[in-house]
CSV table of C-alpha atoms and ligand atoms in Angstrom, one decimal:
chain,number,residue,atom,x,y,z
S,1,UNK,CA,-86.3,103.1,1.4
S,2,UNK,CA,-88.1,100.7,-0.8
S,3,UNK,CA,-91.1,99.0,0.6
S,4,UNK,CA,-91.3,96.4,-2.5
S,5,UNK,CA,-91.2,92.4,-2.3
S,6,UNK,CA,-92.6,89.8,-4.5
S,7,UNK,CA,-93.8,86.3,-3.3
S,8,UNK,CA,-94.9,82.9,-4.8
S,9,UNK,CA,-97.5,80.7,-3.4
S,10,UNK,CA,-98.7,77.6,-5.4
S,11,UNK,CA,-102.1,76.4,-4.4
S,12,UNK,CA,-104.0,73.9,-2.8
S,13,UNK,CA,-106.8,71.1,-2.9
S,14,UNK,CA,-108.3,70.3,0.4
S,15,UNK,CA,-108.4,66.4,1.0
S,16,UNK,CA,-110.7,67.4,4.0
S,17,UNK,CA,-113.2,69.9,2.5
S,18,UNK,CA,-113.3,73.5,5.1
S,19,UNK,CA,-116.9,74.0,4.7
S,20,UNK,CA,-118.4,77.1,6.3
S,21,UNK,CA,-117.2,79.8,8.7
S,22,UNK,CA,-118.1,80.3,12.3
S,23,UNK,CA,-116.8,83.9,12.0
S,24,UNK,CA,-117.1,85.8,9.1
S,25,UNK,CA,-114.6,88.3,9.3
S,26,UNK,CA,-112.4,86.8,10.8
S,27,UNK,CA,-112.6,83.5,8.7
S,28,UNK,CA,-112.6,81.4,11.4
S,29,UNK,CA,-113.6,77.8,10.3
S,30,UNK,CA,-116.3,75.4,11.4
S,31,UNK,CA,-114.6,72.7,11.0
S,32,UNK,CA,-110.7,71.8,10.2
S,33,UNK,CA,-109.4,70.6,6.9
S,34,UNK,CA,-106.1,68.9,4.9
S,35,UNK,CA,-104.6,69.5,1.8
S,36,UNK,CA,-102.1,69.0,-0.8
S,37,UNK,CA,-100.4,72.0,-2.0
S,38,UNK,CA,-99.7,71.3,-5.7
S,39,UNK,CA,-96.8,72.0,-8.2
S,40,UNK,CA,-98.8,73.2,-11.2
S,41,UNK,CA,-100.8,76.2,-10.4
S,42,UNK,CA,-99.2,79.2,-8.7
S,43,UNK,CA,-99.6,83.1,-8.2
S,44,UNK,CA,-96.6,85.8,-8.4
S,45,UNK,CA,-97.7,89.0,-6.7
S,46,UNK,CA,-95.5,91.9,-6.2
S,47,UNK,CA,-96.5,94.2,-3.8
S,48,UNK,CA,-95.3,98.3,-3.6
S,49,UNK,CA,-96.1,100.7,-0.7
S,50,UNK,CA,-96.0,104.1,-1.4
S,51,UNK,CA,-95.1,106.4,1.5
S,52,UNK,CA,-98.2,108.2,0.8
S,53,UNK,CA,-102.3,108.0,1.3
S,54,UNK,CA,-104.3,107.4,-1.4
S,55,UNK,CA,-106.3,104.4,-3.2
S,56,UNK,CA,-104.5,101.4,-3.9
S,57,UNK,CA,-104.0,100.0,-7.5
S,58,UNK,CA,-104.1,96.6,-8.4
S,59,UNK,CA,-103.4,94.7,-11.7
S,60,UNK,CA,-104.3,90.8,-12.5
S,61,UNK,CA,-102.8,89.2,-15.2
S,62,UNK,CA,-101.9,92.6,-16.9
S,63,UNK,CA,-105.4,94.1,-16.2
S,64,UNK,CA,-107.2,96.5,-13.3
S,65,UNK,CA,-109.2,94.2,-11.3
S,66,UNK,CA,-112.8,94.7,-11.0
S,67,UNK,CA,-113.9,97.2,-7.9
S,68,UNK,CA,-115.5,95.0,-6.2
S,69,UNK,CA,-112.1,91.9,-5.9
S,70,UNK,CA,-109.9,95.1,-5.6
S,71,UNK,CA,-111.7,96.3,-2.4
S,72,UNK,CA,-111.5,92.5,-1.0
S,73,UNK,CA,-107.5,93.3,-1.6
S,74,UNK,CA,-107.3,97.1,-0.3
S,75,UNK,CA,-109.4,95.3,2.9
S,76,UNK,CA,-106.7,93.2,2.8
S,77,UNK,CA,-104.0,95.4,3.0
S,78,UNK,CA,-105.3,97.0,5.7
S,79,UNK,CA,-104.9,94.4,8.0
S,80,UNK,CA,-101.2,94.5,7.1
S,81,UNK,CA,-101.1,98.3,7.5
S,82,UNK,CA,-102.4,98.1,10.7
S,83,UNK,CA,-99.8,95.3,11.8
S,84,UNK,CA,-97.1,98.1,11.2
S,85,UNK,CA,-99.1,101.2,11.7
S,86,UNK,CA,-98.8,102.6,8.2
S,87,UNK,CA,-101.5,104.4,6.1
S,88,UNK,CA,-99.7,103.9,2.8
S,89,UNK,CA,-100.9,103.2,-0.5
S,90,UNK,CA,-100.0,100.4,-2.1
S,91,UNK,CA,-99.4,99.1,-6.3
S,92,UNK,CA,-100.0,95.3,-6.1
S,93,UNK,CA,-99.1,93.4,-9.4
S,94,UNK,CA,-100.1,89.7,-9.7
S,95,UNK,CA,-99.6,86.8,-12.1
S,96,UNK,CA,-102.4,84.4,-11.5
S,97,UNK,CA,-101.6,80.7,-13.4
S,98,UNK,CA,-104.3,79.2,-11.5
S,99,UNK,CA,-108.2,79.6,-13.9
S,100,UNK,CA,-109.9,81.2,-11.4
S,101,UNK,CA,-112.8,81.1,-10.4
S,102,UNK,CA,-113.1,77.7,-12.3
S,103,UNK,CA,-112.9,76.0,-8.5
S,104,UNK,CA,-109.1,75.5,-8.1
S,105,UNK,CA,-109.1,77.3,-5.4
S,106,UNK,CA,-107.2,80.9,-6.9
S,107,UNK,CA,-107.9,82.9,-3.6
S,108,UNK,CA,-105.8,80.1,-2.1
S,109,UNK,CA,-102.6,80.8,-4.0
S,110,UNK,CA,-103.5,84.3,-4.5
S,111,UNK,CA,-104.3,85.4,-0.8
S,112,UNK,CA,-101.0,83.3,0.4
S,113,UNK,CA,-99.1,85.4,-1.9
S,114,UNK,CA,-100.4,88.8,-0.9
S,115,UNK,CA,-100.0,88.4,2.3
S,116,UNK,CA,-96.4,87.0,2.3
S,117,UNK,CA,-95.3,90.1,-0.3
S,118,UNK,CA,-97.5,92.4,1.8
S,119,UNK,CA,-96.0,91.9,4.9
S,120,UNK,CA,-92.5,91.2,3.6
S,121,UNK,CA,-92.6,94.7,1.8
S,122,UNK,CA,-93.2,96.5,5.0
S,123,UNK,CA,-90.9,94.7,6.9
S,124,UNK,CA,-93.2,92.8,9.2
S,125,UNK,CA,-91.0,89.6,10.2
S,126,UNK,CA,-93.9,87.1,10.4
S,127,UNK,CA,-93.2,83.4,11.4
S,128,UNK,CA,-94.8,80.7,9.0
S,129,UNK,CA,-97.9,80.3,11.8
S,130,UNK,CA,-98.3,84.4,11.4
S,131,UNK,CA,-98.8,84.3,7.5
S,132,UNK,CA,-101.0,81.3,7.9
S,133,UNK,CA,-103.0,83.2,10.2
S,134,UNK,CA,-102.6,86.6,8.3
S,135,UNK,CA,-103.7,85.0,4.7
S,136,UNK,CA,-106.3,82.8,6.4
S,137,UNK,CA,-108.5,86.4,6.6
S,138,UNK,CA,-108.0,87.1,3.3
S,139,UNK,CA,-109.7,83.3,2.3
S,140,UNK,CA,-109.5,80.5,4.1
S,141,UNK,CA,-108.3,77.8,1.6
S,142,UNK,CA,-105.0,80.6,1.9
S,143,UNK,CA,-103.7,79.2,5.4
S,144,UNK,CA,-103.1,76.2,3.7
S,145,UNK,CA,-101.2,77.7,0.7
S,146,UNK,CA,-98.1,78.8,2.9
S,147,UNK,CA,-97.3,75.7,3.5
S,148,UNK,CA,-95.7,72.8,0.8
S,149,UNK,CA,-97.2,69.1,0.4
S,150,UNK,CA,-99.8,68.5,3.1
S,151,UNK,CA,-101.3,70.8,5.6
S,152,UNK,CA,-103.8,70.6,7.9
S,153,UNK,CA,-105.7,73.8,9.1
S,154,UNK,CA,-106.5,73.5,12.6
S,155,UNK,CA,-110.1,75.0,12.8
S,156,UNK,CA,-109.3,76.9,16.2
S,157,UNK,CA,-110.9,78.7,18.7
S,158,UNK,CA,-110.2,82.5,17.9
S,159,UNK,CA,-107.7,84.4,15.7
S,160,UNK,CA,-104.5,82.9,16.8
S,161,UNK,CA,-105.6,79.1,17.2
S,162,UNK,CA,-106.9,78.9,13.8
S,163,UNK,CA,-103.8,77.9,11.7
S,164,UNK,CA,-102.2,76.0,9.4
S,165,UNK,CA,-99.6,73.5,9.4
S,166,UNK,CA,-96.9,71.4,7.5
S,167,UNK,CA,-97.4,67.3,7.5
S,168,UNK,CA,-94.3,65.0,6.6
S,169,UNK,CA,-96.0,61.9,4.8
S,170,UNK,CA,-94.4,59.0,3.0
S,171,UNK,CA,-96.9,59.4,0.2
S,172,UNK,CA,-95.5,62.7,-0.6
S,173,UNK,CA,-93.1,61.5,-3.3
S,174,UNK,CA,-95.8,59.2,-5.2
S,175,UNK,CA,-99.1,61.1,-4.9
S,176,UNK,CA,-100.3,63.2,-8.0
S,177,UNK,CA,-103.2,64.8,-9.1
S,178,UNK,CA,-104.8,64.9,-12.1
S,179,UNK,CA,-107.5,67.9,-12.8
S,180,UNK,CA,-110.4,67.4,-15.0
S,181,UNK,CA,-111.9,70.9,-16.5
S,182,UNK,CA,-115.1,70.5,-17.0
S,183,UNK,CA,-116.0,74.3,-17.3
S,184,UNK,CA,-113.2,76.9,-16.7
S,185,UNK,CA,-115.8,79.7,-16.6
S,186,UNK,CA,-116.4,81.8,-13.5
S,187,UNK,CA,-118.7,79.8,-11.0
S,188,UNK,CA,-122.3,80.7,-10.6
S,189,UNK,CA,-122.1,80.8,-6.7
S,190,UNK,CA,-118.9,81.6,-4.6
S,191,UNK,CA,-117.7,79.7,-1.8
S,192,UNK,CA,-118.1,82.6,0.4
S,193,UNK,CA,-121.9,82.6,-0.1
S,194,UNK,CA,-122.4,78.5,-1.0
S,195,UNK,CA,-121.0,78.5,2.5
S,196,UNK,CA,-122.9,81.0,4.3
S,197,UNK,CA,-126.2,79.5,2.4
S,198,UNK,CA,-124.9,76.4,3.6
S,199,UNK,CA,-124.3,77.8,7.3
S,200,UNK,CA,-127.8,79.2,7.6
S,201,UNK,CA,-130.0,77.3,5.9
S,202,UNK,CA,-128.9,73.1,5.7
S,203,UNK,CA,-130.7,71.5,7.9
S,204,UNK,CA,-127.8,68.6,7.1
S,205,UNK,CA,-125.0,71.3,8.1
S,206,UNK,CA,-124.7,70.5,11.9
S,207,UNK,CA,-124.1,66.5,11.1
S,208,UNK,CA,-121.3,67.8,8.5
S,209,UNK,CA,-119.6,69.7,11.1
S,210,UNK,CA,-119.5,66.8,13.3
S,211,UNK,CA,-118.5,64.4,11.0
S,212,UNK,CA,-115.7,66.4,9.6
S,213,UNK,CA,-113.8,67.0,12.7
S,214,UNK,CA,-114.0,63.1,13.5
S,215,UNK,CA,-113.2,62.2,9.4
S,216,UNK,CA,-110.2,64.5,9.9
S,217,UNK,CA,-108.7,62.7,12.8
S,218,UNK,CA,-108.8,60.0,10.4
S,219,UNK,CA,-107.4,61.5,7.1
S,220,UNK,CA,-104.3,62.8,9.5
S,221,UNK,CA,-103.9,59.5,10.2
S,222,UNK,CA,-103.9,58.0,6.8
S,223,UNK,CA,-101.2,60.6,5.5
S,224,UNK,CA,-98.7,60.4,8.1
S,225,UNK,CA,-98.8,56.6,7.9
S,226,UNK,CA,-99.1,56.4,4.8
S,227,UNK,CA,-102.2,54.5,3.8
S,228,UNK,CA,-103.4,55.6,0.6
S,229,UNK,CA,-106.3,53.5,0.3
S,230,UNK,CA,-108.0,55.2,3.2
S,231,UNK,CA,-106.5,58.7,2.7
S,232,UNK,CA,-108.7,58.3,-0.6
S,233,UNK,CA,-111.5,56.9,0.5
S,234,UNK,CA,-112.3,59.0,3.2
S,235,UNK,CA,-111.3,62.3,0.5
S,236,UNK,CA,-113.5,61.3,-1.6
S,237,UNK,CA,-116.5,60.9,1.4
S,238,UNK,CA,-115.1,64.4,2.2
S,239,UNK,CA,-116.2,65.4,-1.1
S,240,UNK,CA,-119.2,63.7,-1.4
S,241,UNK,CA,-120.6,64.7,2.8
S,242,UNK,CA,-119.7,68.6,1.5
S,243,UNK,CA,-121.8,68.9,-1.8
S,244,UNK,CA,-124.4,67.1,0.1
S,245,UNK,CA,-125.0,69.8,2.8
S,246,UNK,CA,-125.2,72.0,-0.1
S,247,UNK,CA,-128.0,70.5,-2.1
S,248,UNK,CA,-130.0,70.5,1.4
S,249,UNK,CA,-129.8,74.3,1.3
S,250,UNK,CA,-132.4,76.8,0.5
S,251,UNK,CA,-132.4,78.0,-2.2
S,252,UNK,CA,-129.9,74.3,-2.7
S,253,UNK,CA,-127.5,74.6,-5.2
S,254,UNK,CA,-125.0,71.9,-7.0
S,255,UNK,CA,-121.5,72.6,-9.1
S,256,UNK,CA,-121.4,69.4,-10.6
S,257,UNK,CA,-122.1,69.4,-14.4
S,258,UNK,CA,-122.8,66.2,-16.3
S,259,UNK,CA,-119.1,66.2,-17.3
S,260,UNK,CA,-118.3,66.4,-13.2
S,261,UNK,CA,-120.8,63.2,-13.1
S,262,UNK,CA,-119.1,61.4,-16.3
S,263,UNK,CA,-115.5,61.7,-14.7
S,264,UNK,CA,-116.8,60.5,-11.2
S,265,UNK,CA,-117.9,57.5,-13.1
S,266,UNK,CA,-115.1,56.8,-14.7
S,267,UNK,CA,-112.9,57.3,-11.7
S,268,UNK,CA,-115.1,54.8,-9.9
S,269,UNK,CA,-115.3,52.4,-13.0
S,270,UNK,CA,-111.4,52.4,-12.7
S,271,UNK,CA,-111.2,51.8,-9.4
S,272,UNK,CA,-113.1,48.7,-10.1
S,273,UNK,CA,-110.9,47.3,-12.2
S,274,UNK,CA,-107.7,47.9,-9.8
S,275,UNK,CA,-106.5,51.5,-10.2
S,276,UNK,CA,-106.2,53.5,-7.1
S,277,UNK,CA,-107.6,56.4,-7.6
S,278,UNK,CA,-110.0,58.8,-5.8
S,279,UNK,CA,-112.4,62.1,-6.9
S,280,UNK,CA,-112.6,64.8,-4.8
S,281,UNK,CA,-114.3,68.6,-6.2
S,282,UNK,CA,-115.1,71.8,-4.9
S,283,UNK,CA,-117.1,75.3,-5.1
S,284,UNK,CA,-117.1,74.6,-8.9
S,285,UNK,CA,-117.6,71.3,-11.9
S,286,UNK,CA,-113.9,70.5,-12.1
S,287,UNK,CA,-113.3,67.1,-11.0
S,288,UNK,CA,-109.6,65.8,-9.1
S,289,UNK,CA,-108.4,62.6,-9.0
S,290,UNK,CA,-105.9,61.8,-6.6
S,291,UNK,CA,-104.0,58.7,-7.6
S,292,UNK,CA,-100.3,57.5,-8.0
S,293,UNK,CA,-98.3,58.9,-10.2
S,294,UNK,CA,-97.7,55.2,-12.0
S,295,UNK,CA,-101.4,55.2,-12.4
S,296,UNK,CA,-101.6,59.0,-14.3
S,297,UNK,CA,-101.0,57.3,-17.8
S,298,UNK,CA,-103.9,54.6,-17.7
S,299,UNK,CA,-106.3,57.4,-16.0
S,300,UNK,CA,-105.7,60.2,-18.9
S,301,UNK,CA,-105.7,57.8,-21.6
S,302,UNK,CA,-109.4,56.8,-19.8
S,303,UNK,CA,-110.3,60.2,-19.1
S,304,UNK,CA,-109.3,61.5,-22.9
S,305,UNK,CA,-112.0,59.7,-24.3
S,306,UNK,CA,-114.8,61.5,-22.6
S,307,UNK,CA,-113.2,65.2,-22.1
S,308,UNK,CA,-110.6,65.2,-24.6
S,309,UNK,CA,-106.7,65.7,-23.8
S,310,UNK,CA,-106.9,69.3,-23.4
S,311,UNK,CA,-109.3,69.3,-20.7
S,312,UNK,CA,-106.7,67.4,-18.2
S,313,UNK,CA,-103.8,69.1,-16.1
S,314,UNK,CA,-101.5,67.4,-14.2
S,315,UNK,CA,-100.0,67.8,-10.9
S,316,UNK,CA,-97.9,66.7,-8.0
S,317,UNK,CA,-97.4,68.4,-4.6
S,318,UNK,CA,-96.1,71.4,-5.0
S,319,UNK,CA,-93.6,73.9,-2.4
S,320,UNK,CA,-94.6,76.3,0.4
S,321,UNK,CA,-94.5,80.2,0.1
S,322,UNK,CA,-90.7,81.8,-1.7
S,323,UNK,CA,-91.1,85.6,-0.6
S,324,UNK,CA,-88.1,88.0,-1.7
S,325,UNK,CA,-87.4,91.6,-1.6
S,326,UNK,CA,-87.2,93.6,-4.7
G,1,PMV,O1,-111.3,79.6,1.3
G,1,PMV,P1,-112.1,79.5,0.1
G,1,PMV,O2,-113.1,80.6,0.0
G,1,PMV,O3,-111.3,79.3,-1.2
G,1,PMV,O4,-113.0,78.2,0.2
G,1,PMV,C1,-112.5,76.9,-0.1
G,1,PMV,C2,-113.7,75.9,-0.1
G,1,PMV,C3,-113.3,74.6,-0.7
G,1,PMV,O5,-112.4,74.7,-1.8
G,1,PMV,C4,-114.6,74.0,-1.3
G,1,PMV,C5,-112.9,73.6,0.3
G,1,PMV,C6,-111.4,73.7,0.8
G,1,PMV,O6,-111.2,73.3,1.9
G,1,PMV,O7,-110.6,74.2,0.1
């Protein structure tokens, strides 16, 4: 019997920044976030198990993956093996179209799609809520990714209360997002130890947690009604509350580049002058504006000038996890 399925999960930019984790191995987070899942930048894994023990193989992009990122996955996998009480090796194949490690969030897209092909390939017949939970251990950012448009990861109490799910909003058909790559190298410090930095050291982190969970309440409100203007303004607070936690650390650290402080600027000087649009950014320099899609022209004709046409992606939200059998 073949124990082979592939699955495609497109990821996501939190609205509502998830900032640290109460539970490390569990990745249980502090606080709750919201997200927009985004058409543009997806992973394709396939995922092979082997009736037999032995080390796992698996290929990014065409290449072996570093020992250390392929140990995350074989940890991964395990968790799946133990759901079904296997032992088998498995050959994972994924096509990553997300930069990663630039701060787009890859392990979002890329731990969605594992586990959906992982579990898939043994059989496991997991409900939307299980694969949240299940790829939420493998990062965080990846409960959000099974899910299409907007999603809001309930922060929870233990292992099965901290999921996350689908919300309907009518600015689903006229929200886009254009990225602005500042620096598509690999970022200095990963979220998993900004975060625990963050956690342990920020003497501003406990007034984050607080006011997260209350901005939250908030944001859910602004998308399922509808109101752009303070689904913005309170992403972009999001945004700005997160990095500032982070420069309070010890030793502090800062992604933002002088190209992430340029496109701010312009986003704010735009906003001045009528345009609705909004910056949010995240473990890395790369800057997103979430606007209108009538607005994208006048914002990448303004944004061209400083980072140049090459450096801006566009994208608009994007649909949940499409797992199949091989
Ligand atoms: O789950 P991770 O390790 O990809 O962390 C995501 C952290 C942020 O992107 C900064 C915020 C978020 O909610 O996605």
């Amino acid at each position: 019997m073949a124990h082979h399925a592939r699955a495609k999960a497109h990821t996501n930019i939190a609205l509502s920044k998830y900032w640290g984790k109460r539970d490390n191995d569990l990745i249980l987070p502090m606080n709750g976030s919201l997200s927009l899942t985004l058409d543009a930048f997806h992973t394709t894994t396939e995922v092979r198990f082997v009736e037999e023990r032995g080390a796992d193989t698996v290929v990014l992009n065409d290449q072996p993956l570093d020992a250390s990122a392929a140990a995350k996955v074989s940890r991964f996998l395990d968790r799946v093996r133990e759901l079904k009480g296997v032992d088998w090796r498995a050959e994972v194949r994924s096509y990553n179209e997300v930069p990663t490690g630039a701060g787009l969030a890859s392990s979002a897209s890329a731990f969605a799609a594992l586990a959906a092909a992982a579990s898939q390939a043994l059989g496991l017949k997991l409900s939307e809520r299980e694969l949240s939970i299940l790829a939420r251990k493998g990062s965080g950012s990846a409960s959000r990714s099974i899910f299409g448009g907007f999603a809001l990861w309930q922060a929870g109490h233990d292992d099965q209360s901290s999921y996350a799910y689908p919300l309907q909003s009518p600015l689903h058909d006229d929200i886009a997002m254009l990225v602005v790559v500042i620096n598509a190298a690999h970022k200095p410090v990963s979220s998993r130890e900004g975060m625990r930095r963050t956690v342990e050291t920020s003497p501003y982190y406990p007034a984050w947690v607080d006011d997260a969970e209350q901005r939250l309440g908030e944001m859910k409100q602004a998308v399922v009604e509808g109101d752009f203007t303070r689904m913005g303004e309170l992403a972009e607070m999001s945004a700005m509350r997160m990095h500032a936690s982070m420069l309070a650390a010890e030793p502090p650290f800062c992604y933002w580049e002088s190209g992430s402080l340029q496109a701010m600027q312009t986003v704010r000087e735009l906003r001045a002058q009528g345009h609705q649009c909004y910056f949010t950014m995240d473990a890395g320099p790369n800057v997103k504006i979430i606007t209108r899609t009538s607005e994208l022209a006048v914002l990448k004709r303004a944004l061209a000038a400083t980072v140049g046409e090459q450096a801006l992606l566009t994208a608009r939200p994007g649909p949940g996890i499409v797992v199949e059998n091989c």
